[in-house]
Amino acid sequence: MGMSNLPRIIALNRLNLLSNLVGRTVIGLAFGFLFGMAGMFLGWFVYLFAVPRSSITMLTILITSGGVGAAAGTVVSWVSLRHNRPRSLVLGFVLSATTGIGGAFSAYLYIASQGELLIEIDRLAVMYRPDINPTLVMVAGATVAANAAALLLAVRRGLADAKRVEPFRF
């Protein structure tokens, strides 16, 4: 392998990195949305059977469970298969969960600013306009935010790996 192949190798490495980031982002969005909906579903059951009835409790449980579920799906898709140190996994999950909960809360604020969003405790229902579904928008916000945090971590890790010089081995 001579020096004439070096530009080709660099281009292939960049293409590999780009396809890896795009593929993990797409899978992270799918898993994040799926796990976020499952988290909201479980949060709804916790609200029904385990906690006192109040609108603040219901919103807190739905936002938190959607954000943590989206973070779990994101971490599953972004976890590195070779370099899994427990500290980096915990840091990635905490960062994804924090941004996921923030994304779900931001989506809730967006929905609440759009119009009629009413929580009825007596019927255990969230009433909303027919064209806005708050659970879907909150999970989508959580998923996008958690994936954005994971993408930033992956880019930072990729830049750190690119700067690391490995010794030549025979």
mmCIF file with all atom_site columns, C-alpha atoms in Angstrom, residues 32-148:
data_model
loop_
_atom_site.group_PDB
_atom_site.id
_atom_site.type_symbol
_atom_site.label_atom_id
_atom_site.label_alt_id
_atom_site.label_comp_id
_atom_site.label_asym_id
_atom_site.label_entity_id
_atom_site.label_seq_id
_atom_site.pdbx_PDB_ins_code
_atom_site.Cartn_x
_atom_site.Cartn_y
_atom_site.Cartn_z
_atom_site.occupancy
_atom_site.B_iso_or_equiv
_atom_site.pdbx_formal_charge
_atom_site.auth_seq_id
_atom_site.auth_comp_id
_atom_site.auth_asym_id
_atom_site.auth_atom_id
_atom_site.pdbx_PDB_model_num
ATOM 1   C CA . GLY A 1 32  ? -35.980 6.421  20.694 1.00 0.00 ? 32  GLY A CA 1
ATOM 2   C CA . PHE A 1 33  ? -39.538 6.927  19.495 1.00 0.00 ? 33  PHE A CA 1
ATOM 3   C CA . LEU A 1 34  ? -40.444 3.294  20.183 1.00 0.00 ? 34  LEU A CA 1
ATOM 4   C CA . PHE A 1 35  ? -38.902 3.260  23.663 1.00 0.00 ? 35  PHE A CA 1
ATOM 5   C CA . GLY A 1 36  ? -40.316 6.727  24.398 1.00 0.00 ? 36  GLY A CA 1
ATOM 6   C CA . MET A 1 37  ? -43.849 5.567  23.611 1.00 0.00 ? 37  MET A CA 1
ATOM 7   C CA . ALA A 1 38  ? -43.289 2.467  25.756 1.00 0.00 ? 38  ALA A CA 1
ATOM 8   C CA . GLY A 1 39  ? -42.012 4.716  28.549 1.00 0.00 ? 39  GLY A CA 1
ATOM 9   C CA . MET A 1 40  ? -45.093 6.910  28.337 1.00 0.00 ? 40  MET A CA 1
ATOM 10  C CA . PHE A 1 41  ? -47.304 3.835  28.337 1.00 0.00 ? 41  PHE A CA 1
ATOM 11  C CA . LEU A 1 42  ? -45.597 2.547  31.497 1.00 0.00 ? 42  LEU A CA 1
ATOM 12  C CA . GLY A 1 43  ? -45.741 6.018  33.027 1.00 0.00 ? 43  GLY A CA 1
ATOM 13  C CA . TRP A 1 44  ? -49.476 6.137  32.374 1.00 0.00 ? 44  TRP A CA 1
ATOM 14  C CA . PHE A 1 45  ? -49.932 2.831  34.223 1.00 0.00 ? 45  PHE A CA 1
ATOM 15  C CA . VAL A 1 46  ? -47.858 4.099  37.141 1.00 0.00 ? 46  VAL A CA 1
ATOM 16  C CA . TYR A 1 47  ? -50.060 7.175  37.245 1.00 0.00 ? 47  TYR A CA 1
ATOM 17  C CA . LEU A 1 48  ? -53.237 5.091  37.148 1.00 0.00 ? 48  LEU A CA 1
ATOM 18  C CA . PHE A 1 49  ? -52.315 2.663  39.889 1.00 0.00 ? 49  PHE A CA 1
ATOM 19  C CA . ALA A 1 50  ? -49.630 4.123  42.123 1.00 0.00 ? 50  ALA A CA 1
ATOM 20  C CA . VAL A 1 51  ? -49.803 7.877  42.616 1.00 0.00 ? 51  VAL A CA 1
ATOM 21  C CA . PRO A 1 52  ? -52.333 10.444 43.803 1.00 0.00 ? 52  PRO A CA 1
ATOM 22  C CA . ARG A 1 53  ? -54.349 12.182 41.128 1.00 0.00 ? 53  ARG A CA 1
ATOM 23  C CA . SER A 1 54  ? -53.160 15.630 40.098 1.00 0.00 ? 54  SER A CA 1
ATOM 24  C CA . SER A 1 55  ? -52.387 17.300 36.809 1.00 0.00 ? 55  SER A CA 1
ATOM 25  C CA . ILE A 1 56  ? -48.821 18.162 37.834 1.00 0.00 ? 56  ILE A CA 1
ATOM 26  C CA . THR A 1 57  ? -48.123 14.548 38.779 1.00 0.00 ? 57  THR A CA 1
ATOM 27  C CA . MET A 1 58  ? -49.516 13.267 35.499 1.00 0.00 ? 58  MET A CA 1
ATOM 28  C CA . LEU A 1 59  ? -47.515 15.732 33.404 1.00 0.00 ? 59  LEU A CA 1
ATOM 29  C CA . THR A 1 60  ? -44.337 15.056 35.375 1.00 0.00 ? 60  THR A CA 1
ATOM 30  C CA . ILE A 1 61  ? -44.673 11.301 34.976 1.00 0.00 ? 61  ILE A CA 1
ATOM 31  C CA . LEU A 1 62  ? -45.509 11.511 31.262 1.00 0.00 ? 62  LEU A CA 1
ATOM 32  C CA . ILE A 1 63  ? -42.690 13.935 30.463 1.00 0.00 ? 63  ILE A CA 1
ATOM 33  C CA . THR A 1 64  ? -40.118 12.049 32.533 1.00 0.00 ? 64  THR A CA 1
ATOM 34  C CA . SER A 1 65  ? -41.090 8.581  31.333 1.00 0.00 ? 65  SER A CA 1
ATOM 35  C CA . GLY A 1 66  ? -41.160 9.720  27.701 1.00 0.00 ? 66  GLY A CA 1
ATOM 36  C CA . GLY A 1 67  ? -37.764 11.408 28.028 1.00 0.00 ? 67  GLY A CA 1
ATOM 37  C CA . VAL A 1 68  ? -36.126 8.474  29.810 1.00 0.00 ? 68  VAL A CA 1
ATOM 38  C CA . GLY A 1 69  ? -37.630 5.990  27.351 1.00 0.00 ? 69  GLY A CA 1
ATOM 39  C CA . ALA A 1 70  ? -36.369 8.008  24.396 1.00 0.00 ? 70  ALA A CA 1
ATOM 40  C CA . ALA A 1 71  ? -32.943 8.179  26.050 1.00 0.00 ? 71  ALA A CA 1
ATOM 41  C CA . ALA A 1 72  ? -32.888 4.398  26.518 1.00 0.00 ? 72  ALA A CA 1
ATOM 42  C CA . GLY A 1 73  ? -33.670 3.841  22.845 1.00 0.00 ? 73  GLY A CA 1
ATOM 43  C CA . THR A 1 74  ? -31.044 6.378  21.867 1.00 0.00 ? 74  THR A CA 1
ATOM 44  C CA . VAL A 1 75  ? -28.354 4.789  24.027 1.00 0.00 ? 75  VAL A CA 1
ATOM 45  C CA . VAL A 1 76  ? -29.157 1.362  22.577 1.00 0.00 ? 76  VAL A CA 1
ATOM 46  C CA . SER A 1 77  ? -28.545 2.639  19.070 1.00 0.00 ? 77  SER A CA 1
ATOM 47  C CA . TRP A 1 78  ? -25.499 4.809  19.852 1.00 0.00 ? 78  TRP A CA 1
ATOM 48  C CA . VAL A 1 79  ? -23.588 2.487  22.171 1.00 0.00 ? 79  VAL A CA 1
ATOM 49  C CA . SER A 1 80  ? -20.145 1.610  20.897 1.00 0.00 ? 80  SER A CA 1
ATOM 50  C CA . LEU A 1 81  ? -19.714 -2.114 20.413 1.00 0.00 ? 81  LEU A CA 1
ATOM 51  C CA . ARG A 1 82  ? -15.976 -2.089 21.107 1.00 0.00 ? 82  ARG A CA 1
ATOM 52  C CA . HIS A 1 83  ? -15.294 0.534  23.738 1.00 0.00 ? 83  HIS A CA 1
ATOM 53  C CA . ASN A 1 84  ? -17.921 0.202  26.450 1.00 0.00 ? 84  ASN A CA 1
ATOM 54  C CA . ARG A 1 85  ? -16.582 1.690  29.634 1.00 0.00 ? 85  ARG A CA 1
ATOM 55  C CA . PRO A 1 86  ? -19.260 1.834  32.344 1.00 0.00 ? 86  PRO A CA 1
ATOM 56  C CA . ARG A 1 87  ? -18.485 5.462  33.086 1.00 0.00 ? 87  ARG A CA 1
ATOM 57  C CA . SER A 1 88  ? -19.042 6.549  29.483 1.00 0.00 ? 88  SER A CA 1
ATOM 58  C CA . LEU A 1 89  ? -22.272 4.517  29.244 1.00 0.00 ? 89  LEU A CA 1
ATOM 59  C CA . VAL A 1 90  ? -23.656 6.137  32.399 1.00 0.00 ? 90  VAL A CA 1
ATOM 60  C CA . LEU A 1 91  ? -22.567 9.583  31.235 1.00 0.00 ? 91  LEU A CA 1
ATOM 61  C CA . GLY A 1 92  ? -24.175 9.022  27.830 1.00 0.00 ? 92  GLY A CA 1
ATOM 62  C CA . PHE A 1 93  ? -27.415 7.788  29.367 1.00 0.00 ? 93  PHE A CA 1
ATOM 63  C CA . VAL A 1 94  ? -27.597 10.649 31.886 1.00 0.00 ? 94  VAL A CA 1
ATOM 64  C CA . LEU A 1 95  ? -26.900 13.221 29.174 1.00 0.00 ? 95  LEU A CA 1
ATOM 65  C CA . SER A 1 96  ? -29.443 11.628 26.821 1.00 0.00 ? 96  SER A CA 1
ATOM 66  C CA . ALA A 1 97  ? -32.052 11.343 29.588 1.00 0.00 ? 97  ALA A CA 1
ATOM 67  C CA . THR A 1 98  ? -31.557 14.960 30.641 1.00 0.00 ? 98  THR A CA 1
ATOM 68  C CA . THR A 1 99  ? -31.848 16.262 27.103 1.00 0.00 ? 99  THR A CA 1
ATOM 69  C CA . GLY A 1 100 ? -34.730 13.861 26.395 1.00 0.00 ? 100 GLY A CA 1
ATOM 70  C CA . ILE A 1 101 ? -36.703 15.149 29.381 1.00 0.00 ? 101 ILE A CA 1
ATOM 71  C CA . GLY A 1 102 ? -35.869 18.703 28.321 1.00 0.00 ? 102 GLY A CA 1
ATOM 72  C CA . GLY A 1 103 ? -37.040 17.943 24.782 1.00 0.00 ? 103 GLY A CA 1
ATOM 73  C CA . ALA A 1 104 ? -40.304 16.438 26.041 1.00 0.00 ? 104 ALA A CA 1
ATOM 74  C CA . PHE A 1 105 ? -40.895 19.443 28.297 1.00 0.00 ? 105 PHE A CA 1
ATOM 75  C CA . SER A 1 106 ? -40.117 21.863 25.463 1.00 0.00 ? 106 SER A CA 1
ATOM 76  C CA . ALA A 1 107 ? -42.548 19.986 23.224 1.00 0.00 ? 107 ALA A CA 1
ATOM 77  C CA . TYR A 1 108 ? -45.196 20.195 25.962 1.00 0.00 ? 108 TYR A CA 1
ATOM 78  C CA . LEU A 1 109 ? -44.661 23.955 26.226 1.00 0.00 ? 109 LEU A CA 1
ATOM 79  C CA . TYR A 1 110 ? -45.007 24.221 22.450 1.00 0.00 ? 110 TYR A CA 1
ATOM 80  C CA . ILE A 1 111 ? -48.253 22.244 22.517 1.00 0.00 ? 111 ILE A CA 1
ATOM 81  C CA . ALA A 1 112 ? -49.618 24.280 25.418 1.00 0.00 ? 112 ALA A CA 1
ATOM 82  C CA . SER A 1 113 ? -48.882 27.500 23.518 1.00 0.00 ? 113 SER A CA 1
ATOM 83  C CA . GLN A 1 114 ? -50.800 26.240 20.462 1.00 0.00 ? 114 GLN A CA 1
ATOM 84  C CA . GLY A 1 115 ? -54.195 26.218 22.071 1.00 0.00 ? 115 GLY A CA 1
ATOM 85  C CA . GLU A 1 116 ? -56.554 24.033 23.978 1.00 0.00 ? 116 GLU A CA 1
ATOM 86  C CA . LEU A 1 117 ? -54.636 21.568 26.114 1.00 0.00 ? 117 LEU A CA 1
ATOM 87  C CA . LEU A 1 118 ? -56.693 20.604 29.121 1.00 0.00 ? 118 LEU A CA 1
ATOM 88  C CA . ILE A 1 119 ? -56.012 17.925 31.688 1.00 0.00 ? 119 ILE A CA 1
ATOM 89  C CA . GLU A 1 120 ? -59.046 16.406 33.342 1.00 0.00 ? 120 GLU A CA 1
ATOM 90  C CA . ILE A 1 121 ? -58.235 14.516 36.504 1.00 0.00 ? 121 ILE A CA 1
ATOM 91  C CA . ASP A 1 122 ? -61.724 13.111 37.039 1.00 0.00 ? 122 ASP A CA 1
ATOM 92  C CA . ARG A 1 123 ? -61.713 11.297 33.699 1.00 0.00 ? 123 ARG A CA 1
ATOM 93  C CA . LEU A 1 124 ? -57.945 10.588 33.703 1.00 0.00 ? 124 LEU A CA 1
ATOM 94  C CA . ALA A 1 125 ? -57.718 12.197 30.311 1.00 0.00 ? 125 ALA A CA 1
ATOM 95  C CA . VAL A 1 126 ? -55.724 14.780 28.440 1.00 0.00 ? 126 VAL A CA 1
ATOM 96  C CA . MET A 1 127 ? -58.050 16.789 26.227 1.00 0.00 ? 127 MET A CA 1
ATOM 97  C CA . TYR A 1 128 ? -56.558 18.478 23.190 1.00 0.00 ? 128 TYR A CA 1
ATOM 98  C CA . ARG A 1 129 ? -57.371 19.777 19.770 1.00 0.00 ? 129 ARG A CA 1
ATOM 99  C CA . PRO A 1 130 ? -57.874 17.034 17.181 1.00 0.00 ? 130 PRO A CA 1
ATOM 100 C CA . ASP A 1 131 ? -54.917 18.186 15.081 1.00 0.00 ? 131 ASP A CA 1
ATOM 101 C CA . ILE A 1 132 ? -52.418 18.075 17.991 1.00 0.00 ? 132 ILE A CA 1
ATOM 102 C CA . ASN A 1 133 ? -51.552 14.846 19.814 1.00 0.00 ? 133 ASN A CA 1
ATOM 103 C CA . PRO A 1 134 ? -49.491 15.793 22.874 1.00 0.00 ? 134 PRO A CA 1
ATOM 104 C CA . THR A 1 135 ? -47.993 12.370 23.544 1.00 0.00 ? 135 THR A CA 1
ATOM 105 C CA . LEU A 1 136 ? -46.636 12.007 20.012 1.00 0.00 ? 136 LEU A CA 1
ATOM 106 C CA . VAL A 1 137 ? -45.207 15.507 19.994 1.00 0.00 ? 137 VAL A CA 1
ATOM 107 C CA . MET A 1 138 ? -43.630 15.079 23.452 1.00 0.00 ? 138 MET A CA 1
ATOM 108 C CA . VAL A 1 139 ? -42.025 11.760 22.494 1.00 0.00 ? 139 VAL A CA 1
ATOM 109 C CA . ALA A 1 140 ? -40.810 13.225 19.197 1.00 0.00 ? 140 ALA A CA 1
ATOM 110 C CA . GLY A 1 141 ? -39.264 16.171 21.046 1.00 0.00 ? 141 GLY A CA 1
ATOM 111 C CA . ALA A 1 142 ? -37.604 13.845 23.550 1.00 0.00 ? 142 ALA A CA 1
ATOM 112 C CA . THR A 1 143 ? -36.283 11.589 20.789 1.00 0.00 ? 143 THR A CA 1
ATOM 113 C CA . VAL A 1 144 ? -34.819 14.415 18.719 1.00 0.00 ? 144 VAL A CA 1
ATOM 114 C CA . ALA A 1 145 ? -33.189 16.025 21.771 1.00 0.00 ? 145 ALA A CA 1
ATOM 115 C CA . ALA A 1 146 ? -31.711 12.749 23.068 1.00 0.00 ? 146 ALA A CA 1
ATOM 116 C CA . ASN A 1 147 ? -30.367 11.852 19.614 1.00 0.00 ? 147 ASN A CA 1
ATOM 117 C CA . ALA A 1 148 ? -28.844 15.305 19.196 1.00 0.00 ? 148 ALA A CA 1
#
